[in-house]
Coordinates of C-alpha atoms and ligand atoms in Angstrom, one line a residue:
M1 CA -21.1 -24.7 -17.9
T2 CA -19.7 -28.1 -17.9
R3 CA -21.9 -29.2 -20.8
E4 CA -20.7 -26.1 -22.8
I5 CA -17.1 -26.9 -22.0
K6 CA -17.6 -30.5 -23.1
Q7 CA -18.9 -29.1 -26.4
V8 CA -15.7 -27.1 -26.8
T9 CA -13.6 -30.2 -26.6
E10 CA -15.5 -31.6 -29.6
H11 CA -13.7 -29.1 -31.8
F12 CA -10.3 -30.7 -31.1
K13 CA -8.7 -33.8 -32.5
T14 CA -8.9 -35.9 -29.4
E15 CA -8.9 -39.7 -29.0
G16 CA -11.6 -41.4 -27.0
S17 CA -14.7 -39.7 -25.6
I18 CA -14.5 -37.0 -23.0
E19 CA -16.7 -37.7 -20.0
L20 CA -15.6 -35.2 -17.4
V21 CA -14.2 -31.6 -17.4
K22 CA -13.0 -30.1 -14.1
P23 CA -11.2 -26.9 -13.1
F24 CA -7.5 -27.4 -12.6
G25 CA -4.4 -25.6 -11.4
S26 CA -3.8 -22.2 -9.7
G27 CA -2.5 -19.8 -12.3
L28 CA -3.3 -16.1 -12.1
I29 CA -3.9 -15.5 -15.8
N30 CA -5.4 -18.4 -17.8
T31 CA -8.3 -20.6 -16.8
T32 CA -7.4 -24.3 -16.9
Y33 CA -9.5 -27.5 -16.9
K34 CA -8.6 -31.2 -17.0
A35 CA -10.7 -33.1 -19.6
E36 CA -10.9 -36.8 -18.8
T37 CA -11.7 -39.5 -21.3
K38 CA -13.8 -42.6 -20.6
E39 CA -11.5 -45.1 -22.3
A40 CA -8.5 -46.4 -20.3
D41 CA -6.3 -46.4 -23.4
A42 CA -7.2 -42.8 -24.5
P43 CA -5.2 -39.9 -23.1
N44 CA -6.6 -37.2 -20.9
Y45 CA -6.3 -33.5 -22.0
L46 CA -5.6 -30.1 -20.5
L47 CA -8.0 -27.5 -21.8
Q48 CA -7.4 -23.7 -21.3
I49 CA -9.1 -20.5 -22.0
I50 CA -6.3 -18.1 -23.1
N51 CA -6.6 -14.8 -21.3
H52 CA -7.3 -12.7 -24.4
H53 CA -6.9 -9.4 -22.6
V54 CA -3.3 -10.3 -21.5
F55 CA -2.5 -12.0 -24.8
P56 CA -4.2 -10.0 -27.6
N57 CA -2.6 -11.9 -30.5
V58 CA -3.6 -15.5 -30.0
P59 CA -2.5 -16.7 -33.5
E60 CA 1.0 -15.4 -33.0
L61 CA 1.1 -16.7 -29.4
T62 CA 0.1 -20.1 -30.6
R63 CA 2.7 -20.1 -33.4
N64 CA 5.4 -19.3 -30.8
I65 CA 4.4 -22.2 -28.6
K66 CA 4.3 -24.6 -31.6
R67 CA 7.7 -23.5 -32.8
V68 CA 9.2 -23.9 -29.4
T69 CA 7.6 -27.3 -28.5
A70 CA 8.5 -28.7 -32.0
H71 CA 12.1 -27.6 -31.6
I72 CA 12.4 -29.1 -28.1
R73 CA 10.7 -32.3 -29.3
K74 CA 13.1 -32.7 -32.1
K75 CA 16.1 -32.2 -29.8
L76 CA 14.8 -34.8 -27.3
E77 CA 14.3 -37.2 -30.2
Q78 CA 17.9 -36.7 -31.4
E79 CA 19.1 -37.3 -27.8
G80 CA 17.1 -40.5 -27.7
V81 CA 15.1 -39.5 -24.7
N82 CA 12.3 -41.8 -23.7
D83 CA 8.8 -40.8 -22.8
I84 CA 8.9 -37.6 -24.9
D85 CA 5.3 -36.8 -24.4
R86 CA 6.0 -36.2 -20.7
R87 CA 9.2 -34.1 -21.4
V88 CA 7.6 -31.4 -23.6
L89 CA 4.1 -30.1 -24.0
T90 CA 2.1 -31.6 -26.9
T91 CA -0.3 -29.2 -28.6
I92 CA -3.6 -30.6 -29.9
D93 CA -5.1 -29.0 -33.0
T94 CA -8.7 -28.4 -33.8
L95 CA -10.5 -30.4 -36.5
D96 CA -9.8 -27.4 -38.8
G97 CA -6.1 -27.8 -38.1
E98 CA -5.8 -24.7 -36.0
G99 CA -3.9 -24.5 -32.7
Y100 CA -6.9 -22.8 -30.9
Y101 CA -10.7 -22.6 -31.1
K102 CA -12.6 -19.3 -30.8
D103 CA -16.1 -19.8 -29.4
H104 CA -19.3 -17.8 -30.2
E105 CA -18.6 -15.6 -27.1
G106 CA -15.1 -14.7 -28.3
F107 CA -13.2 -16.9 -25.9
Y108 CA -10.1 -18.6 -27.2
W109 CA -9.5 -22.2 -26.2
R110 CA -6.5 -24.5 -26.6
M111 CA -5.6 -28.0 -25.7
F112 CA -2.5 -30.0 -24.6
L113 CA -2.0 -33.7 -23.9
F114 CA -2.4 -34.1 -20.1
I115 CA 0.9 -35.2 -18.6
E116 CA -0.1 -38.0 -16.1
D117 CA 1.4 -38.7 -12.7
A118 CA 3.0 -35.3 -12.7
R119 CA 2.7 -32.7 -10.0
S120 CA 3.6 -29.1 -9.5
Y121 CA 4.1 -27.1 -6.3
D122 CA 3.1 -23.5 -5.6
Q123 CA 5.8 -23.5 -2.9
L124 CA 9.0 -25.4 -2.6
T125 CA 8.9 -27.9 0.3
N126 CA 12.6 -28.9 0.4
K127 CA 16.1 -27.8 -0.6
K128 CA 16.3 -30.3 -3.5
H129 CA 13.4 -28.5 -5.2
A130 CA 15.5 -25.4 -5.7
L131 CA 18.2 -27.4 -7.5
T132 CA 15.5 -29.2 -9.6
G133 CA 13.8 -25.9 -10.5
G134 CA 17.1 -24.3 -11.4
R135 CA 18.1 -27.2 -13.6
A136 CA 14.7 -27.4 -15.3
F137 CA 14.7 -23.7 -16.3
G138 CA 18.4 -24.0 -17.2
H139 CA 17.7 -27.1 -19.4
F140 CA 14.8 -25.2 -21.0
Q141 CA 17.1 -22.3 -21.8
R142 CA 19.7 -24.7 -23.3
M143 CA 17.1 -26.4 -25.5
V144 CA 15.7 -23.2 -26.9
S145 CA 19.1 -21.4 -27.2
D146 CA 19.4 -22.5 -30.9
L147 CA 15.8 -22.1 -32.0
P148 CA 16.2 -21.5 -35.8
G149 CA 14.4 -18.9 -37.9
E150 CA 13.0 -15.4 -37.3
P151 CA 12.7 -14.1 -33.7
L152 CA 9.7 -15.2 -31.7
Y153 CA 6.7 -12.8 -31.7
P154 CA 6.8 -10.4 -28.7
V155 CA 3.4 -11.6 -27.3
I156 CA 3.4 -8.9 -24.6
E157 CA 5.4 -5.9 -25.8
G158 CA 7.8 -4.8 -23.0
F159 CA 6.8 -7.6 -20.7
H160 CA 9.9 -7.4 -18.4
N161 CA 11.0 -4.0 -19.7
T162 CA 11.4 -2.2 -16.4
E163 CA 11.8 1.2 -18.2
T164 CA 8.4 1.0 -19.7
R165 CA 6.9 -0.6 -16.5
I166 CA 8.2 2.3 -14.4
D167 CA 6.9 4.9 -17.0
N168 CA 3.5 3.3 -16.9
F169 CA 3.6 3.1 -13.1
I170 CA 4.3 6.8 -12.9
Q171 CA 1.4 7.6 -15.3
R172 CA -0.9 5.4 -13.2
I173 CA 0.2 7.2 -10.0
K174 CA -0.6 10.5 -11.7
A175 CA -4.0 9.3 -12.8
D176 CA -4.9 7.5 -9.5
P177 CA -8.1 6.2 -11.3
V178 CA -9.8 4.7 -8.2
N179 CA -8.4 7.0 -5.5
R180 CA -6.2 4.4 -3.8
L181 CA -2.9 6.3 -4.0
K182 CA -3.3 7.8 -0.6
E183 CA -3.1 4.3 1.0
V184 CA 0.1 3.4 -0.7
T185 CA 2.5 6.3 -0.8
S186 CA 5.2 4.7 1.4
E187 CA 5.3 1.8 -1.1
T188 CA 5.3 4.0 -4.2
D189 CA 8.1 6.1 -2.7
Y190 CA 10.2 3.1 -1.9
L191 CA 9.8 1.8 -5.5
L192 CA 10.3 5.1 -7.3
E193 CA 13.5 5.9 -5.3
R194 CA 15.0 2.7 -6.9
A195 CA 13.7 3.3 -10.5
G196 CA 17.1 4.4 -11.9
E197 CA 18.9 1.2 -10.6
Y198 CA 16.3 -1.1 -12.2
K199 CA 16.6 0.3 -15.7
K200 CA 20.1 -1.2 -16.0
I201 CA 19.3 -4.4 -17.8
V202 CA 17.3 -2.9 -20.6
Q203 CA 20.2 -0.4 -21.0
M204 CA 22.8 -3.2 -21.1
G205 CA 20.7 -4.9 -23.8
R206 CA 20.5 -1.7 -25.9
D207 CA 24.2 -1.2 -25.6
G208 CA 24.9 -4.8 -26.8
V209 CA 26.5 -5.8 -23.5
I210 CA 24.1 -8.8 -23.1
P211 CA 22.4 -10.7 -26.0
E212 CA 18.7 -11.1 -26.4
R213 CA 17.7 -14.7 -26.3
V214 CA 14.6 -16.9 -26.3
V215 CA 13.5 -16.9 -22.6
H216 CA 10.6 -18.3 -20.7
Q217 CA 9.8 -15.2 -18.7
D218 CA 7.3 -16.8 -16.2
T219 CA 9.5 -19.2 -14.3
K220 CA 7.4 -19.9 -11.2
F221 CA 8.1 -23.2 -9.7
N222 CA 4.6 -24.4 -10.4
N223 CA 5.5 -24.1 -14.1
V224 CA 7.8 -27.1 -13.7
L225 CA 6.0 -30.5 -13.8
L226 CA 7.7 -33.1 -11.6
D227 CA 7.4 -36.9 -11.6
E228 CA 6.5 -39.0 -8.6
N229 CA 10.1 -38.8 -7.3
D230 CA 10.1 -35.1 -7.7
N231 CA 12.5 -35.1 -10.7
A232 CA 11.7 -32.5 -13.3
L233 CA 9.7 -33.7 -16.3
C234 CA 9.1 -30.5 -18.3
V235 CA 8.6 -26.8 -18.2
I236 CA 5.1 -25.6 -19.0
D237 CA 3.1 -22.4 -19.3
L238 CA 4.9 -21.3 -22.5
D239 CA 2.7 -18.2 -23.2
T240 CA 5.4 -15.7 -22.4
V241 CA 8.3 -17.5 -24.2
M242 CA 9.7 -14.7 -26.4
P243 CA 12.9 -12.6 -26.8
G244 CA 14.3 -11.3 -23.5
Y245 CA 17.4 -11.5 -21.3
V246 CA 18.5 -14.6 -19.4
C247 CA 18.5 -12.9 -16.0
Y248 CA 14.7 -12.7 -16.3
D249 CA 14.3 -16.5 -16.0
I250 CA 16.6 -17.2 -13.1
G251 CA 15.5 -14.0 -11.5
D252 CA 11.8 -14.8 -11.5
A253 CA 12.5 -18.4 -10.4
I254 CA 14.3 -17.1 -7.3
R255 CA 11.7 -14.4 -6.7
N256 CA 9.0 -17.0 -6.7
G257 CA 10.8 -20.0 -5.3
A258 CA 13.4 -18.8 -2.8
N259 CA 11.0 -16.9 -0.6
T260 CA 10.5 -18.2 3.0
G261 CA 6.9 -16.9 2.8
K262 CA 4.2 -16.9 0.2
E263 CA 4.0 -14.5 -2.8
D264 CA 0.9 -12.9 -1.1
D265 CA 1.9 -13.5 2.5
P266 CA 0.0 -11.1 4.7
N267 CA 2.6 -11.7 7.5
L268 CA 5.7 -9.9 6.3
D269 CA 7.8 -11.5 9.0
N270 CA 7.4 -14.7 7.0
V271 CA 8.9 -13.2 3.9
N272 CA 12.7 -13.3 3.4
I273 CA 15.1 -14.6 0.8
D274 CA 16.1 -18.2 1.7
M275 CA 19.8 -18.2 0.8
E276 CA 20.1 -22.0 0.6
L277 CA 17.2 -22.1 -1.9
Y278 CA 18.8 -19.2 -3.7
E279 CA 22.1 -21.2 -4.0
G280 CA 20.2 -24.2 -5.2
F281 CA 18.5 -22.3 -8.1
I282 CA 21.8 -20.7 -9.1
K283 CA 23.7 -24.0 -9.0
G284 CA 21.0 -25.9 -11.0
F285 CA 20.6 -23.1 -13.6
L286 CA 24.3 -22.7 -14.1
E287 CA 24.9 -26.4 -14.3
E288 CA 22.8 -26.4 -17.5
T289 CA 23.7 -23.0 -18.9
K290 CA 27.3 -22.2 -18.0
D291 CA 28.6 -23.2 -21.5
I292 CA 26.2 -20.9 -23.3
L293 CA 26.1 -17.8 -21.2
T294 CA 28.6 -14.9 -21.8
P295 CA 30.6 -13.6 -18.8
S296 CA 28.4 -10.4 -18.8
E297 CA 25.2 -12.5 -18.7
K298 CA 26.6 -14.5 -15.8
E299 CA 27.2 -11.2 -14.0
T300 CA 23.5 -10.3 -14.3
L301 CA 22.1 -13.4 -12.7
A302 CA 22.0 -12.3 -9.1
F303 CA 20.7 -8.9 -10.1
G304 CA 17.9 -10.6 -12.0
A305 CA 16.5 -11.8 -8.7
K306 CA 16.3 -8.3 -7.4
L307 CA 15.1 -6.9 -10.7
L308 CA 12.2 -9.4 -11.1
T309 CA 11.1 -8.8 -7.5
Y310 CA 11.2 -5.1 -8.0
E311 CA 9.3 -5.4 -11.2
Q312 CA 6.7 -7.7 -9.6
A313 CA 6.1 -5.2 -6.8
V314 CA 5.6 -2.5 -9.3
R315 CA 3.2 -4.7 -11.3
F316 CA 1.1 -5.7 -8.3
L317 CA 1.0 -2.2 -7.0
D318 CA 0.2 -0.8 -10.4
D319 CA -2.7 -3.1 -10.7
Y320 CA -3.9 -2.2 -7.2
I321 CA -3.8 1.5 -8.0
D322 CA -5.6 0.8 -11.3
G323 CA -8.5 -1.0 -9.5
D324 CA -7.4 -4.7 -10.1
N325 CA -7.9 -5.1 -13.9
Y326 CA -5.0 -7.6 -14.5
Y327 CA -4.4 -10.3 -11.9
K328 CA -7.1 -12.5 -10.5
I329 CA -7.7 -11.5 -6.9
N330 CA -9.3 -13.2 -3.9
S331 CA -9.9 -10.2 -1.7
P332 CA -10.2 -6.4 -2.4
D333 CA -6.7 -5.7 -1.1
H334 CA -5.0 -8.8 -2.6
N335 CA -2.8 -6.9 -5.0
L336 CA -1.7 -4.6 -2.2
V337 CA -0.8 -7.5 0.1
R338 CA 1.1 -9.1 -2.8
A339 CA 3.0 -5.8 -3.5
R340 CA 4.0 -5.4 0.1
A341 CA 5.2 -9.0 0.3
Q342 CA 7.4 -8.4 -2.8
I343 CA 8.8 -5.2 -1.3
K344 CA 9.7 -7.1 1.9
L345 CA 11.4 -9.8 -0.2
L346 CA 13.3 -7.1 -2.1
K347 CA 14.5 -5.5 1.2
S348 CA 15.7 -8.9 2.3
M349 CA 17.6 -9.4 -1.0
E350 CA 19.2 -5.9 -0.5
Q351 CA 20.5 -7.1 2.9
N352 CA 21.9 -10.3 1.4
W353 CA 23.2 -8.7 -1.8
E354 CA 27.0 -9.3 -1.3
L355 CA 26.4 -13.0 -0.6
M356 CA 24.0 -13.3 -3.5
Q357 CA 26.7 -12.0 -5.9
K358 CA 29.4 -14.2 -4.2
I359 CA 27.4 -17.4 -4.7
V360 CA 27.1 -16.7 -8.5
A361 CA 30.8 -15.9 -8.8
E362 CA 31.8 -19.1 -7.1
Q363 CA 30.0 -21.4 -9.6
Ligands
LIG401 P1 -1.3 -20.5 -15.8 O1 -0.8 -19.6 -16.9 O2 -2.7 -20.0 -15.5 O3 -0.4 -20.6 -14.7 P2 -0.5 -23.2 -16.6 O4 -0.3 -23.4 -18.1 O5 0.7 -23.0 -15.8 O6 -1.5 -22.0 -16.5 O7 -1.4 -24.4 -16.1 C1 -1.9 -24.4 -14.8 C2 -1.6 -25.7 -14.0 O8 -2.1 -26.8 -14.7 C3 -0.1 -25.9 -13.9 O9 0.4 -25.3 -12.7 C4 0.0 -27.5 -13.8 O10 -0.2 -27.9 -12.5 C5 -1.2 -27.9 -14.7 N1 -0.8 -28.3 -16.1 C6 -0.5 -27.4 -17.1 N2 -0.2 -28.1 -18.2 C7 -0.3 -29.4 -17.9 C8 -0.2 -30.6 -18.7 N3 0.1 -30.6 -20.0 N4 -0.3 -31.8 -18.0 C9 -0.6 -31.8 -16.7 N5 -0.8 -30.7 -15.9 C10 -0.7 -29.5 -16.5
LIG402 C1 1.3 -14.5 -13.7 O1 0.2 -17.1 -15.3 P1 1.0 -17.2 -14.0 O2 0.1 -17.2 -12.8 O3 2.0 -18.3 -14.0 C2 2.1 -13.5 -14.6 C3 3.5 -13.5 -14.2 C4 3.7 -13.1 -12.8 C5 2.8 -14.1 -11.9 C6 2.8 -13.7 -10.5 C7 1.4 -13.4 -18.3 O4 1.8 -15.8 -13.9 O5 4.3 -12.6 -15.0 O6 5.0 -13.1 -12.4 O7 1.5 -14.2 -12.4 N1 1.9 -13.9 -16.0 C8 1.6 -12.9 -16.9 O8 2.3 -14.7 -9.7 O9 1.4 -11.7 -16.6
LIG403 MG1 1.4 -21.4 -14.6

């Protein structure tokens, strides 16, 4: 395997000679490797197999990422920022000048410059992390808010469209393809009772109450690279950057980051919203974005946290009922454990809802 992967790297315009390729990171969608070069003065690289089932149109996905990274790079240059290669992803082309390489088995590969001395955390370990995460995603939002040209390609149609997510979920429940519905009726009931409430954002967009923007849409804290002092370097994992609503980004950052437990915590007593971390994310995000958001958008931020948690519960449970075709799993009931943890987190947010709104209003 390693020899074959090394051969893949030969199709890219790299400096130095790659001597080691090893698995890297903990994402649920793509497969990531670090490719290390022999020479001390040659950079290392990050190599990924793009999940072609999740992202069917790799050329358009690649074009989106190139447009976004080129725009951010230009702005950082104009601002005179040092160390730009650590502040934005650098895409590496193939020898044919393409942004990806398709191998003989049909796998799509891509490469970035490896950002050295950076780290990312699957879980926050202190309060400052929340402020840092909020600022990082807010800064990203500010950088891409004036991306010129045609809208980005919708790489996953309806990605955070709760209306279609719920419709698909209902179809899945009806089909019950692997006979798992009987185990999960209390969870499906809980989610379907709330379906009406969670169609609100898509409706507000359709009515023109909130604008569509370029948004990241996968704002897990491990998608922020931090330096050795835990200051944010750059936002990564740009596959889902496409048109959407701003509450998706802060909402998913809180869903993922302001949880006292893990995303897949089997012990639901561990899972609650941490209101201090919540406040950190909101403060950091608004510090960066308050001048560009409309009053109506600001009003959707707290709701975004509930919305993305609701949606993620639907997505994990949908995948469980479907027989686990989407997310990588580590045990047969992993998606169910994940869905239950998201439902517990949502219940905790429902209990803290007044305070969640108050914190946004006070900024
Ligand atoms: P996934 O979609 O599977 O989450 P990511 O693009 O987030 O994949 O990459 C997985 C992990 O690899 C990240 O969490 C981060 O730790 C690391 N990583 C990604 N890009 C870089 C980079 N350019 N330099 C250094 N580390 C990176
Ligand atoms: C996936 O790729 P990764 O692991 O950062 C998923 C997100 C989910 C997340 C849940 C393209 O993110 O939407 O919120 O898992 N990405 C895609 O952990 O579906
Ligand atoms: Mg990631």
